Structures are given as structure tokens and as C-alpha cells.
Coordinates of C-alpha atoms (C1' of nucleotides) in Angstrom, one line a residue:
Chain I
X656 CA 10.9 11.5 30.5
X657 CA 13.7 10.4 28.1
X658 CA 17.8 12.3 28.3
X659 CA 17.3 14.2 24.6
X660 CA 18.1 17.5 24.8
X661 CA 21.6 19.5 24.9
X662 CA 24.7 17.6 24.6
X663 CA 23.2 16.5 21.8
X664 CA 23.8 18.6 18.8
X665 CA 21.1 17.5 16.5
X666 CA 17.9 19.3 16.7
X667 CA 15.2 17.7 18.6
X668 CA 12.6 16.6 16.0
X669 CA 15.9 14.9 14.3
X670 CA 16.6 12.9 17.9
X671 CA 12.6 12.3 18.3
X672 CA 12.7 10.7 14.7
X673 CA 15.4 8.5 15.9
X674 CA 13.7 7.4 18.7
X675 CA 10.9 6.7 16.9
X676 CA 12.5 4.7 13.7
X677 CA 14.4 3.0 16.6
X678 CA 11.1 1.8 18.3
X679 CA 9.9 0.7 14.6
X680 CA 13.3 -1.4 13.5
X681 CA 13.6 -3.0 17.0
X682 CA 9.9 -4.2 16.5
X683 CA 8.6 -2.6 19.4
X684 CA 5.8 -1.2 16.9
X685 CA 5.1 -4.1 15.0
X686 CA 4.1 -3.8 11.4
X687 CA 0.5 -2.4 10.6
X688 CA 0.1 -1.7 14.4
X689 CA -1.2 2.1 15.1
X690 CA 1.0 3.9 17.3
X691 CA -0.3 6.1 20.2
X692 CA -2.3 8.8 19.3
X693 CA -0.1 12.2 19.5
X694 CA -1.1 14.1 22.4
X695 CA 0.3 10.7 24.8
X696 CA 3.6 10.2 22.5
X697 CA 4.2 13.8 22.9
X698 CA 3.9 13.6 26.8
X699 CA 5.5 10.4 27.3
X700 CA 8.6 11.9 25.0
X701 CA 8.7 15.3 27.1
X702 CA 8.2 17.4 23.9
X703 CA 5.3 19.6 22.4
X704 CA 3.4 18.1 19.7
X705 CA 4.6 20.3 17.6
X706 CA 8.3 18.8 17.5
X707 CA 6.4 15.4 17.5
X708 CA 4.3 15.9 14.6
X709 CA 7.6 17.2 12.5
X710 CA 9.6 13.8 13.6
X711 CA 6.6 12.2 12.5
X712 CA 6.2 14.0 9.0
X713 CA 9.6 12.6 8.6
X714 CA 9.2 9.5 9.0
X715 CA 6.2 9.3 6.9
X716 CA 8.5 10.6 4.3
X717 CA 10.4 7.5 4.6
X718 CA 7.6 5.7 4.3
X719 CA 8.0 4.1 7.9
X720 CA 4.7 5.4 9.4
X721 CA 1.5 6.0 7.6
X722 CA -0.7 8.9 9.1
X723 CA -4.6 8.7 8.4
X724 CA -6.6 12.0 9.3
X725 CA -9.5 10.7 11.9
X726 CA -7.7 7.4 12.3
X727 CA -4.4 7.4 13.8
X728 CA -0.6 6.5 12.9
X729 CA 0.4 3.5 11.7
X730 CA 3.5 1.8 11.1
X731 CA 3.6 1.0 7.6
X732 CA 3.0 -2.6 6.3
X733 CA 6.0 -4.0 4.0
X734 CA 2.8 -5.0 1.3
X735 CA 3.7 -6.2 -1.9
X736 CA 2.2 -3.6 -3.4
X737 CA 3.9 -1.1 -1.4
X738 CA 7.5 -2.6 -2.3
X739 CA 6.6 -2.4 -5.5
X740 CA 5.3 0.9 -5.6
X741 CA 8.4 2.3 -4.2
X742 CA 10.8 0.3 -5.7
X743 CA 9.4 -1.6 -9.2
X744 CA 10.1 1.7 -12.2
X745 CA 9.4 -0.6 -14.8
X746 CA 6.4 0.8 -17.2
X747 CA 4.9 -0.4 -20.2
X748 CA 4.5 1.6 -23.4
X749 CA 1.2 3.2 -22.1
X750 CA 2.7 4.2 -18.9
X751 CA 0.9 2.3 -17.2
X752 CA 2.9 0.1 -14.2
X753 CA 3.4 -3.1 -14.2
X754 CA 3.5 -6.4 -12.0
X755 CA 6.0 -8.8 -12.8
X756 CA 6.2 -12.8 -12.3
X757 CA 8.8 -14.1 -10.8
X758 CA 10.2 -18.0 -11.5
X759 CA 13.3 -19.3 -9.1
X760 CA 15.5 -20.4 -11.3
X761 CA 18.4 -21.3 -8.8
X762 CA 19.9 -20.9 -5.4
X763 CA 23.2 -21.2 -3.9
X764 CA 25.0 -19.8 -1.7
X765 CA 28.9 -19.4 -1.5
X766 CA 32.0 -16.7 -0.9
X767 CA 31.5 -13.2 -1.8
X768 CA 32.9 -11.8 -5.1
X769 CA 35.0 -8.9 -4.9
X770 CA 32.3 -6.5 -6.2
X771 CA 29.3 -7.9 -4.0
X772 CA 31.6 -7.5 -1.2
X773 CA 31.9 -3.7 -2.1
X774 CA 28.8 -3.3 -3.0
X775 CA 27.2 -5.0 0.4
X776 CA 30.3 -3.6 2.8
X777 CA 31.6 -7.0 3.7
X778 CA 34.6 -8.6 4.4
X779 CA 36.2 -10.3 1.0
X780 CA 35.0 -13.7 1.1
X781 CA 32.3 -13.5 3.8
X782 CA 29.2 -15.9 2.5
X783 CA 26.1 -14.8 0.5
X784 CA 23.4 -16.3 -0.9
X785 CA 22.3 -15.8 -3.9
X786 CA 19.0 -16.4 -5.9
X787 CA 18.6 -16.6 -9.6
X788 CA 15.3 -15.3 -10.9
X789 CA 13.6 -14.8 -14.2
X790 CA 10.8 -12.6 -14.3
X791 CA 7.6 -12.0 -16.8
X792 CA 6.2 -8.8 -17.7
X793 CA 2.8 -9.2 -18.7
X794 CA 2.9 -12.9 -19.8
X795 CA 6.5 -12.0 -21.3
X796 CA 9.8 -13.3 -20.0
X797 CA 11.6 -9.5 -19.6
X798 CA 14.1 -9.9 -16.9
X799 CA 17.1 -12.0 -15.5
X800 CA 18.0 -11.6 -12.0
X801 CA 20.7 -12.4 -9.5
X802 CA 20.3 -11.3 -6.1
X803 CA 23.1 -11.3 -3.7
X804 CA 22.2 -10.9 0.4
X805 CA 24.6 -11.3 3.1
X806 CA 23.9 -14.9 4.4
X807 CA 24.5 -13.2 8.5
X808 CA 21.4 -11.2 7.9
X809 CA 19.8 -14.2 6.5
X810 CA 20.9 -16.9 8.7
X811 CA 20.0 -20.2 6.8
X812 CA 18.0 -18.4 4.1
X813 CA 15.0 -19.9 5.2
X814 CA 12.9 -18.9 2.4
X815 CA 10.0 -20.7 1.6
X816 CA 11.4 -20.2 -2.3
X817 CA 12.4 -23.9 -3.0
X818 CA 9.1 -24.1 -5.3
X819 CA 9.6 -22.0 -8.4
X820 CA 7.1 -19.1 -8.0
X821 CA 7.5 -16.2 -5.6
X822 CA 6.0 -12.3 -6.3
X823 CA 7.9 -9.7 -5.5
X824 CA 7.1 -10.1 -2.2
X825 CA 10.7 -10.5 -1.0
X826 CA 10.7 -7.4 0.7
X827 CA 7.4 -8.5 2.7
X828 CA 9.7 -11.8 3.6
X829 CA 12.7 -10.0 4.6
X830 CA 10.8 -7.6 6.9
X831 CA 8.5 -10.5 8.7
X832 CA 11.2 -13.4 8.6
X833 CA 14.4 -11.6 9.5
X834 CA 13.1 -8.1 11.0
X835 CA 14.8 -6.3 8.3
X836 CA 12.8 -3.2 6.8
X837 CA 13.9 -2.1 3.9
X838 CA 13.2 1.7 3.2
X839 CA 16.0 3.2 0.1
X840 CA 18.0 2.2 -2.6
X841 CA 20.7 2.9 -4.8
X842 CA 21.0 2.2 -8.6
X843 CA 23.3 2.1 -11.2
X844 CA 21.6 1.8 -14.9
X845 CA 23.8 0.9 -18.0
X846 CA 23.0 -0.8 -21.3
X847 CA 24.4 -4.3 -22.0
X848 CA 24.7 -7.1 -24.6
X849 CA 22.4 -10.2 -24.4
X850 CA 25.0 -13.4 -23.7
X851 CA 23.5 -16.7 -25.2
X852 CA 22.3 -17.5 -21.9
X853 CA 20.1 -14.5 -21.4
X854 CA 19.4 -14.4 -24.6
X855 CA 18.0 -17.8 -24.1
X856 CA 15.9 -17.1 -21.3
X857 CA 14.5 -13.9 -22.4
X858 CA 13.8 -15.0 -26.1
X859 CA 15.6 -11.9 -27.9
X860 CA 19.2 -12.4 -30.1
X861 CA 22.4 -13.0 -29.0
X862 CA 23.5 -9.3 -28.3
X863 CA 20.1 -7.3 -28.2
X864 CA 20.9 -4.6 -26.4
X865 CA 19.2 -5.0 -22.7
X866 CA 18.4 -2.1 -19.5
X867 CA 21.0 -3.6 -16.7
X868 CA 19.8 -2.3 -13.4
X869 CA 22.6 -2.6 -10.7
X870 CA 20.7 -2.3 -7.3
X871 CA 21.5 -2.0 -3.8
X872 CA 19.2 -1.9 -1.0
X873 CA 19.5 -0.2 2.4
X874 CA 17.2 -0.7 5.5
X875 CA 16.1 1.8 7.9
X876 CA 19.7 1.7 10.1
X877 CA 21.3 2.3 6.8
X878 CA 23.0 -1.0 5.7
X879 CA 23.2 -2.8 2.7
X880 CA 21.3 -5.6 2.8
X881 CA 20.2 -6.4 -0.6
X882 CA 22.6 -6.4 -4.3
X883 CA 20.3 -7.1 -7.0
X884 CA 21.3 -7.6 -10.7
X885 CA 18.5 -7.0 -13.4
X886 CA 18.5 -7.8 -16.9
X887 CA 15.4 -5.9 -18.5
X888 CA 14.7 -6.7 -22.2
X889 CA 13.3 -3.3 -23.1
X890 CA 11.7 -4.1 -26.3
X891 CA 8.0 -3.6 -24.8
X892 CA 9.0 -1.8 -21.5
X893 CA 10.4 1.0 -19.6
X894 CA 12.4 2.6 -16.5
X895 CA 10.6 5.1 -15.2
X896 CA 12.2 8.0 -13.3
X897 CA 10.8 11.1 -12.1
X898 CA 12.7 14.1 -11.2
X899 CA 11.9 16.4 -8.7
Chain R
X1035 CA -4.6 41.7 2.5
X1036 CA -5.2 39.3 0.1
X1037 CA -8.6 37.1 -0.5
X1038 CA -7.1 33.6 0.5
X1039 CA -9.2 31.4 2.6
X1040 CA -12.1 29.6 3.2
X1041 CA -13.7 29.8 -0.7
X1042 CA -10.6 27.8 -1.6
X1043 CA -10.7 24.5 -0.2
X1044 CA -6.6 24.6 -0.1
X1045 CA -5.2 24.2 3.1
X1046 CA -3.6 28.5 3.4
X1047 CA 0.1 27.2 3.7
X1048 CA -0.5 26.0 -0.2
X1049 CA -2.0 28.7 -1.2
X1050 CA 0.5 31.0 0.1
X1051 CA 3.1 28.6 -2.0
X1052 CA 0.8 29.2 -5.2
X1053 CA 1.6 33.0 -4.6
X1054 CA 4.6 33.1 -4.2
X1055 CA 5.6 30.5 -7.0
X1056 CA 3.4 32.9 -9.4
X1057 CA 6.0 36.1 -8.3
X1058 CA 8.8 33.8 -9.0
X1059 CA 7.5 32.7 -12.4
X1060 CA 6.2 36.0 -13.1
X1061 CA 9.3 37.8 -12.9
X1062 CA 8.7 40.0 -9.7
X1063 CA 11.0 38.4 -7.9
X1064 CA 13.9 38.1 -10.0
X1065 CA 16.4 35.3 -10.2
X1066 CA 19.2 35.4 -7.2
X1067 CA 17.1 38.1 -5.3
X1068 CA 16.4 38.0 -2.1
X1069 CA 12.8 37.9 -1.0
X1070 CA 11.3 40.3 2.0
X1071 CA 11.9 38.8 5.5
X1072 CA 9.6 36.7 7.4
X1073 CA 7.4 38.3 9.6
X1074 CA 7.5 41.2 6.5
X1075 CA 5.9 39.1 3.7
X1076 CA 3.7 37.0 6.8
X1077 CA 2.4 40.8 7.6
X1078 CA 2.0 41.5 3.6
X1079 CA -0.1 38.2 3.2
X1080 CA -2.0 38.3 6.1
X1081 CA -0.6 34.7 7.5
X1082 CA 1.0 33.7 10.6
X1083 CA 4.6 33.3 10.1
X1084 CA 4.5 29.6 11.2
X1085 CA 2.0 29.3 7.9
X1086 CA 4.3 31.1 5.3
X1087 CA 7.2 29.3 7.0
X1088 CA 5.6 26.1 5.6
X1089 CA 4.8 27.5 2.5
X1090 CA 9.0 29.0 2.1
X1091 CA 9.8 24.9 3.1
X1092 CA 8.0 23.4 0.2
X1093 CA 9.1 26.1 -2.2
X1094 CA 13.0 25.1 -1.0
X1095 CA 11.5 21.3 -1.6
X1096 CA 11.4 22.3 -5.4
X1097 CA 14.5 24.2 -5.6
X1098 CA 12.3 27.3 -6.3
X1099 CA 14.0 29.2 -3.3
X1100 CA 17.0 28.9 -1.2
X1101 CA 17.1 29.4 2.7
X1102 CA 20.2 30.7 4.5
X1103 CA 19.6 31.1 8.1
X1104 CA 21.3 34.5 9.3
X1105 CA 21.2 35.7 5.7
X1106 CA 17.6 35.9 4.1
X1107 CA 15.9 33.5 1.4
X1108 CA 16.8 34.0 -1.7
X1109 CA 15.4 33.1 -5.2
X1110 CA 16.9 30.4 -6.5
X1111 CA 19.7 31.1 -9.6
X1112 CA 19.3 28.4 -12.5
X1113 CA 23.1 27.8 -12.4
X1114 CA 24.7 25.4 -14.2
X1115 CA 25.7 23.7 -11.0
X1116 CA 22.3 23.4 -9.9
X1117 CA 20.8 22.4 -13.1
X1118 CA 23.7 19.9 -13.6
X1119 CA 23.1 18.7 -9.7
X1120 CA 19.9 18.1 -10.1
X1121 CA 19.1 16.6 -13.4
X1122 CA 22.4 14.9 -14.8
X1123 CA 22.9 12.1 -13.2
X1124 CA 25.7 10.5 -14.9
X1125 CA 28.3 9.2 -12.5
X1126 CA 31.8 7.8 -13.7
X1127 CA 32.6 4.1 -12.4
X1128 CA 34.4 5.9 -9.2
X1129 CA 30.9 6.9 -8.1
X1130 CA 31.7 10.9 -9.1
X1131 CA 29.7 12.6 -10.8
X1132 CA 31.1 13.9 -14.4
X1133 CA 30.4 17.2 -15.9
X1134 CA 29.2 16.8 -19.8
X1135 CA 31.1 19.2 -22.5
X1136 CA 28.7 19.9 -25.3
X1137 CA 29.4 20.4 -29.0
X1138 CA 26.3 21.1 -30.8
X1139 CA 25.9 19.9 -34.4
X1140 CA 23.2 21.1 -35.9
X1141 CA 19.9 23.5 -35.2
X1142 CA 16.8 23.3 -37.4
X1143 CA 12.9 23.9 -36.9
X1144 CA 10.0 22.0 -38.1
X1145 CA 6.7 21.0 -37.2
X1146 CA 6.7 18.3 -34.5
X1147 CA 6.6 14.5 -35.0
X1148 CA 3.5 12.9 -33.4
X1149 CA 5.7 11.7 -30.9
X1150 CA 7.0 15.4 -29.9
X1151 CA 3.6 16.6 -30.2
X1152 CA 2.5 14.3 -28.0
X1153 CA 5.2 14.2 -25.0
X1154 CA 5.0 17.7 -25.1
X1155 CA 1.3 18.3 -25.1
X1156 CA 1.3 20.3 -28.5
X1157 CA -1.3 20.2 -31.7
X1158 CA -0.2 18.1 -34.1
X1159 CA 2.4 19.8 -36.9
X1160 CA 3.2 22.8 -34.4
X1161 CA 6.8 23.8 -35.0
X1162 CA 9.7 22.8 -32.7
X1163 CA 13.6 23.7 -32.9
X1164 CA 15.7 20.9 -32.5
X1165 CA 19.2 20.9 -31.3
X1166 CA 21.6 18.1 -31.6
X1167 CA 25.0 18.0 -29.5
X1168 CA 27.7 15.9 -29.1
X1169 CA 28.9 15.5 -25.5
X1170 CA 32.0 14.6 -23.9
X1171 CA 32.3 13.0 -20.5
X1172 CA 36.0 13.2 -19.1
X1173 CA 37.4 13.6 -23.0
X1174 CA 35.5 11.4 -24.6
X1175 CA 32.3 11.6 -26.8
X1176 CA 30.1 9.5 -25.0
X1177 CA 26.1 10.8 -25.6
X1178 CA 24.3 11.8 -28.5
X1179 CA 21.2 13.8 -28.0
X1180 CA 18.5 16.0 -29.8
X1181 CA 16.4 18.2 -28.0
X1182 CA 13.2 19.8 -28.8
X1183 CA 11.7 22.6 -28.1
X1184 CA 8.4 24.1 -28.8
X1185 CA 8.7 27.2 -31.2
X1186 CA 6.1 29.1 -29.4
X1187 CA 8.0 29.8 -26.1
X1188 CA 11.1 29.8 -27.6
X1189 CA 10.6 32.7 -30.3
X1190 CA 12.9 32.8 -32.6
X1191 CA 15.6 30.6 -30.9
X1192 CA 17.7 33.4 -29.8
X1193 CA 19.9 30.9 -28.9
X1194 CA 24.3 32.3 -28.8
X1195 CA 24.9 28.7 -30.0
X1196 CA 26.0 28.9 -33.4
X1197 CA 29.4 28.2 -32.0
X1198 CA 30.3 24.6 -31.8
X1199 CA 30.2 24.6 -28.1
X1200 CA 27.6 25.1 -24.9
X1201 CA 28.0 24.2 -21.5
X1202 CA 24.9 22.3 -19.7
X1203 CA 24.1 25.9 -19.5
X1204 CA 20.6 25.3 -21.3
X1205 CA 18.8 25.5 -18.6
X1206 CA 19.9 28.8 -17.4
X1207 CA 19.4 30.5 -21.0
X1208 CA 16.2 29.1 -20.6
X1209 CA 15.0 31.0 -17.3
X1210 CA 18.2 34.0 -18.7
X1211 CA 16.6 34.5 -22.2
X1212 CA 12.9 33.1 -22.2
X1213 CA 11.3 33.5 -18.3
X1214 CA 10.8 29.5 -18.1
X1215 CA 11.8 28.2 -14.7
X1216 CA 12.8 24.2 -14.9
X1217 CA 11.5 22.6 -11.8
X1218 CA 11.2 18.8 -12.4
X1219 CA 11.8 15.7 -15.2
X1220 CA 10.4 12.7 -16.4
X1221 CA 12.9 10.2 -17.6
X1222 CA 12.1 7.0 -19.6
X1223 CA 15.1 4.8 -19.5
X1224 CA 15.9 1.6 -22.2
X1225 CA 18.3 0.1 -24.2
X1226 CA 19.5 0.5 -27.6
X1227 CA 21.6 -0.6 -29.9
X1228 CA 24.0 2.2 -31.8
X1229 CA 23.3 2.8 -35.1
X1230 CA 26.1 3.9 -38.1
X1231 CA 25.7 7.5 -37.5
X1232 CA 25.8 7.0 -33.3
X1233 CA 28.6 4.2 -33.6
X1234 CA 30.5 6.9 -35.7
X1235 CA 29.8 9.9 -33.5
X1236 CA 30.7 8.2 -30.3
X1237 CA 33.2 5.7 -31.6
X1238 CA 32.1 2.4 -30.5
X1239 CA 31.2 -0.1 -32.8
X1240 CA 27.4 -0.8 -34.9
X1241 CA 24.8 -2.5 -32.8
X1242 CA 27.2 -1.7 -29.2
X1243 CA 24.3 -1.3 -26.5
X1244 CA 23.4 2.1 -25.6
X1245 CA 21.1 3.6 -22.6
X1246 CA 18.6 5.4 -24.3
X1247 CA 17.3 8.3 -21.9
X1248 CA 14.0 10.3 -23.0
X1249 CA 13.4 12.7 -21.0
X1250 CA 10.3 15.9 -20.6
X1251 CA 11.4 18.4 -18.4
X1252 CA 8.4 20.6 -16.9
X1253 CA 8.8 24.6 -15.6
X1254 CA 6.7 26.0 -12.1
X1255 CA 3.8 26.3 -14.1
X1256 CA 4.0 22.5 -15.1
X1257 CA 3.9 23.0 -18.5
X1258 CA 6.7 20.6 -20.5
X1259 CA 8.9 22.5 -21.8
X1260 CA 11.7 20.1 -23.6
X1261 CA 11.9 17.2 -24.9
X1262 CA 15.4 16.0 -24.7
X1263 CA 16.3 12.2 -26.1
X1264 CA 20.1 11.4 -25.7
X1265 CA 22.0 8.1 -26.4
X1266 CA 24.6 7.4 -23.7
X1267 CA 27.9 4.9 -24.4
X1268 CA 27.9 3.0 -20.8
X1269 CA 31.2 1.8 -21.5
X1270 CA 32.7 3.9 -19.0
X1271 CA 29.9 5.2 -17.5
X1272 CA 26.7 5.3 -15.5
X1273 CA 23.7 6.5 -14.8
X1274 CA 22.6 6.8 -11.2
X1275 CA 19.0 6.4 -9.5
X1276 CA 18.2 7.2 -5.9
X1277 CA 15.2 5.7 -4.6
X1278 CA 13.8 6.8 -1.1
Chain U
dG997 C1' 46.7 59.1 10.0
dT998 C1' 45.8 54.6 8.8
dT999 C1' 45.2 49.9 9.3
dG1000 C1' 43.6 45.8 11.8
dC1001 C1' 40.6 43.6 14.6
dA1002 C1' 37.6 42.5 18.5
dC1003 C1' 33.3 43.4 20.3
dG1004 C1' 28.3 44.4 20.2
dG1005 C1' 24.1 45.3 18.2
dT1006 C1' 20.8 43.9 15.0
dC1007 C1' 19.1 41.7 11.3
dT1008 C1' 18.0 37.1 9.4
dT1009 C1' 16.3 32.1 9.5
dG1010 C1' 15.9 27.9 12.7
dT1011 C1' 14.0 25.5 16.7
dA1012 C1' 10.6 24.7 20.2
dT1013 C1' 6.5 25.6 22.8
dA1014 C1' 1.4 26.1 23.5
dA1015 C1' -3.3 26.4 22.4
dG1016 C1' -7.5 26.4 19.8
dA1017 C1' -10.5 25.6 15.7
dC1018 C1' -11.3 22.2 12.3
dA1019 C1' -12.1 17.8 9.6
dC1020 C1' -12.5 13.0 9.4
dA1021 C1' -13.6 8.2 11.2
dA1022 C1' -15.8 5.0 14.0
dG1023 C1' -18.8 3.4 17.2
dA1024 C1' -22.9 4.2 20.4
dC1025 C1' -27.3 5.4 20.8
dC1026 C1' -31.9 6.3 19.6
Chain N
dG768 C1' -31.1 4.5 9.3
dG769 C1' -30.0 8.8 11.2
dT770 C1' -27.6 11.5 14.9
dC771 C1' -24.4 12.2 18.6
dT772 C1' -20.2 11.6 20.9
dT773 C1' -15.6 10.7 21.2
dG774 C1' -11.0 10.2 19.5
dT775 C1' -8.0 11.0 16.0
dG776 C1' -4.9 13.8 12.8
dT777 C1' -4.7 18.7 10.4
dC778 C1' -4.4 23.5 10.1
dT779 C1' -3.4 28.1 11.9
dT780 C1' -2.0 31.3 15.1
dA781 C1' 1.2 33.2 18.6
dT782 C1' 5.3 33.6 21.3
dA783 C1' 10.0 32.9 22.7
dC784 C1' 14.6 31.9 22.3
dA785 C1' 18.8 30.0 19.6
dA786 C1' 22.1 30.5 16.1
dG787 C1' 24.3 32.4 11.9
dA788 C1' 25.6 36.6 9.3
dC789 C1' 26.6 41.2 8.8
dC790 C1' 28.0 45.9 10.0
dG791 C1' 29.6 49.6 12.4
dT792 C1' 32.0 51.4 16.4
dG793 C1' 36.0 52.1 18.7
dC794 C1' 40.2 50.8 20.6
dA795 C1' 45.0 49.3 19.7
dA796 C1' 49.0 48.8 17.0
dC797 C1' 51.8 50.6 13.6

DNA sequence: GTTGCACGGTCTTGTATAAGACACAAGACC
DNA sequence: GGTCTTGTGTCTTATACAAGACCGTGCAAC
């Protein structure tokens, strides 16, 4: 029987949640593993399934747990094709989804800039590595990437990325290799210039007008663990967003 | 006592959402009103109240209703807060949201482009007003847009906007004037680059890079209701995505 | 007499519990 | 290959109490 209750102010279901995401982030429920069925987690918490079942709608709204009628509960898997799911807008001009390619072009790792250091709450100058990516969209190169991560959540950045392909499947790394689930994100859209550079690598003029895509990811304790910088040339594609 | 249940494979709690959605869309309960209490409408329906309780929590989910515990749930008013809240999501480079001045330019009908006809779901050739406004974000003109709307639920346009200016107010001489009830949005996001007329209107130079947002917006009943295309000057601004 | 305000009573929604019927999935058994 | 059993999540009901909001009463101060 755990100490919820009273002193604090938060209503239950909200403290059984924590509990939970806790027991998910700390690995204690590994990926993919089913977590016990709801009549035991309710007993071994001290509350009514009732409360349970709400803490655990919630966290199938954060796509933490996935809840199968018949089956049981299971924490979710960090599969590429989830990640992308929740995280990949771009569409083409059918509206149909689409998987990109990705090609390593380059990684380094050095001091912060001033705005990845905002962006990723560190201290100015604290190390990153970063990793320079160009992507295809069906057969197409559409998009240059940089993405920034704090090199203490990645110690060593032991990625097995030294060859140049890798799918989108960093998310699936990040989760398996340094425990970090990643579960929101914020971004910021604008329209930009091609430089020569990009313009180089994405095979449109000098100054088409691109989609830049300023991201920053959070994991399920809420920090920033991921600023990612997307150049989308959006002569065949789109960014979808739906509004509820 | 209604005839809900078993015939309809719906779970009750959505089918008690589908009735009352209908008395919000219908008119019956009116904009800002409150609704009957709890255990009054359960009684009325013939449901538990834990049953319409769900059904009252996904109608707050699509901003249909409003919940105030203490006071009573009320029917959500289409304000221009709301509407603004919820579906402009331009942000300054502060991170604050910006509230749009509008300036409209010009009002015309016609029958639809294939394009219109197509995005929203009309016969080819059916007539649609189109408005075109200027906007200004914090004093500057900074978007370009042209929405279109199809004739037949908008008879006769009875829109006060002959004068140069409207608020983001659409939306709430939408559900004020013609009964439609904006609940959700889809937004296709690229870039483009500003023509004579745009560069002129917005003062930026030919060919600067604009974020190009096209965007359906949908009432309760799902039917699209607008098609709104607006060129926005990222120079100063952006627009912001939350992913969960 | 009038104003101001504290106190209760009563209405509302929010939280938490419990229990049973149901639907789906998987494996055991015949 | 069917059928049964068991274990799971889903739906619905019922009840109780907590917490916020509102309103009127009645006392106190002026």
C-alpha cells in the first residue's frame, strides 16, 4: 500500500499516472512488456479500478501504454513506425504519408550555441552533438537536417550512425540505448531561402523558398532532449496539421 | 426515454454525445446557455450519470461545451478568444501569441475552382464567396489570405463587412449569423515565394519566402465549411505546432 | 433605516469507490 | 476443427463525499 492520498493536492488518478509513467521511464516496465492485468495493479496501488483505469486512459493518451480489449496493457514500443506516426507531418500531394530516407552526412560534436542552449535548457557552452542529415522523400532529396542533443544525455553518442544510412529510427535508438522516451514536441514553422549549400543538396535554386521546421523534443519527465532543424523543399510535399 | 441501446452497436456514452452535439447544432441549446444539471439530463436520457458524465467530457474535448464545477456546464460561446485560441497559431519570436487585425479588400462570388470544389466537397461550378483580407500582426501587414465559402450555407453573404475592417471575428458571425458551429481544421503547411501583388501588399521584396497555410475548417456535423489560404511574411514571425 | 459582511444552506460539478454484465483473445480440450 | 474455459479490458450502473459558487438570512456597524 503506497503514501498517495491527502497532503497531496493533486487528485488521485493524476498521482496514480505518475506512479505509473514513473515505473515506465525508470524501466521497471520495459518496452513492449504487458503490465499486470487491472484488477492486481489496482490492489497492489490501494485504489479502485476505477481511479486506475482513468490514470491509465491517460497515459494511453500519451501514448505511453497501449490497451488491447481481451489482451492486456502494454507499454508501448518506441517502433519506427510509431515515431513516425506521431511525429513525421510530412504528406505528399495525395495525402498520403510518407517515409523518408535518411543519409548522415556529418557528425560533430562541440559547445552549444546560444540558441541551442535556449532551446535545450542548458548552460551556455555545455557540449552537444550534433548530426547532419539529408533526407529523400520518395526517391527525392527534400530535406536538410541538423540535429542538436545534449551530449550528457548521450554520453559518447554511441550511435551505430558512422555508416551513412539510418531511418528515422532515432527515437527507437534513444529510447533502447540511452533510456530516453520521447513522448511531445514543440515546433516552430517559417519559410526560408535556399543558401547555395542547400540548394546544392536538395537540387532546387539558390533562394527557392523552403518549409523550415524548428523542432524540439521532450521526453516523458518533460526535458528537452532533442533540437532538430528541418529544411523541407516543398515543391512535391506537405506539412500536415490537424486541428482539433 | 429515449430508444438508445443495443440496435446501435455504439458504446451509450457516444451515443449520448451524438444527442447532445445534435441540440447544440440544432439550435436548442443556444450559444452561452447553460445546459440542465447532471443527474436532470441523466434522468431525461435514461443513463447513469457516470455514462452522460463521459459523454459531457468528450463534448469539453471538442470545445463544444464548457464545464465549471460549482457553476453548471455551459454551451460553449464562439468568441473571438476562443476561436483565435484555438486555431491561430501565430506566435511572435517572444513565444506570445499575436492577435491578427484584419482589413478586408475585396468580396466577390463565383462558381468554385476545381480545387475549392474539391477541398470542400462541392459539385463542380457551385458558387462560393470569396473574401480577401489584409492582416496586421503587431502593426505590420504580415499575411495575405482569401477565403471561401460555399454560397449555399452562407445565403446571401450577410456579411457587416463592407467596412475595411473585421476582427478574427469570422468564426463567431459564422455560428452568430448562419448556425454553423466550427469544431476542428486541417492545415496544409509549405513554402512560397511572394509574388508582385503579395511583395506589394505585405512589403517585402519579389520572390521573399512565404509560409503558405491552406487550411479546411469543419463544423459539429463534419461538413467543411471554409476554405481559407493565407500567405504569411515569417520575417518576424511564427507559426507554432504542438505535437503530443 | 441602511449598508456591509459573515455565515449557512443548497445547488453545481469533480473525485473516488464498488460491482456486475459484456466482449474479445488465447489456449486447452475433445 | 470446433467448443469450452479462463483471463483480459470495456461498458454501465449506483452511491458517497469533496469542493466550488451562489444566494439569502441575519446580525453588526454606521
Amino acid at each position: 500500500m503506497n503514501e498517495l492520498r491527502r497532503p497531496d493536492a493533486r487528485p488521485l488518478y493524476v498521482q496514480v499516472e505518475a506512479i505509473l509513467n514513473e515505473r515506465i521511464v525508470s524501466g521497471e516496465w520495459k518496452s513492449g512488456q504487458a503490465i499486470p492485468a487491472e484488477p492486481e495493479l489496482a490492489a497492489e496501488l490501494g485504489v479502485s479500478a476505477g481511479t486506475l483505469r482513468r490514470a491509465l486512459a491517460r497515459l494511453e493518451q500519451r501514448h505511453l501504454i497501449e490497451r488491447r480489449q481481451g489482451r492486456g496493457t502494454y507499454v508501448s514500443q518506441q517502433t519506427s513506425q510509431q515515431a513516425l506516426g506521431l511525429f513525421f507531418r510530412v504528406r505528399n500531394f495525395a495525402g498520403k504519408p510518407v517515409r523518408p530516407e535518411s543519409f548522415i552526412t556529418g557528425v560533430t560534436t562541440g559547445p552549444a550555441t546560444p540558441e541551442e542552449a535556449a532551446r535545450l535548457r542548458l548552460s551556455p557552452g555545455e557540449a552537444v552533438h550534433r548530426i547532419d542529415r539529408r533526407r529523400h522523400l520518395e526517391g527525392e532529396p527534400r530535406i536538410a537536417e541538423r540535429i542538436a542533443l545534449p551530449a550528457a544525455l548521450f554520453p559518447g553518442l554511441s550511435l551505430p550512425l558512422a555508416p551513412k544510412q539510418l531511418g528515422a529510427e532515432i527515437y527507437v535508438h534513444y529510447r533502447n540505448a540511452h533510456g530516453i522516451i520521447v513522448v511531445s514536441a514543440e515546433e516552430d514553422l517559417s519559410a526560408a531561402s535556399a543558401t547555395e549549400e542547400e540548394a546544392a543538396l536538395l537540387g532546387c535554386p539558390v533562394g527557392a523558398p523552403l518549409l523550415l521546421i524548428e523542432r524540439v523534443t521532450f521526453d516523458a519527465a518533460g526535458r528537452p532532449v532533442e533540437l532538430r532543424v528541418s529544411r523541407l523543399d516543398t515543391r512535391a510535399h506537405r506539412y500536415a496539421v490537424e486541428i482539433v
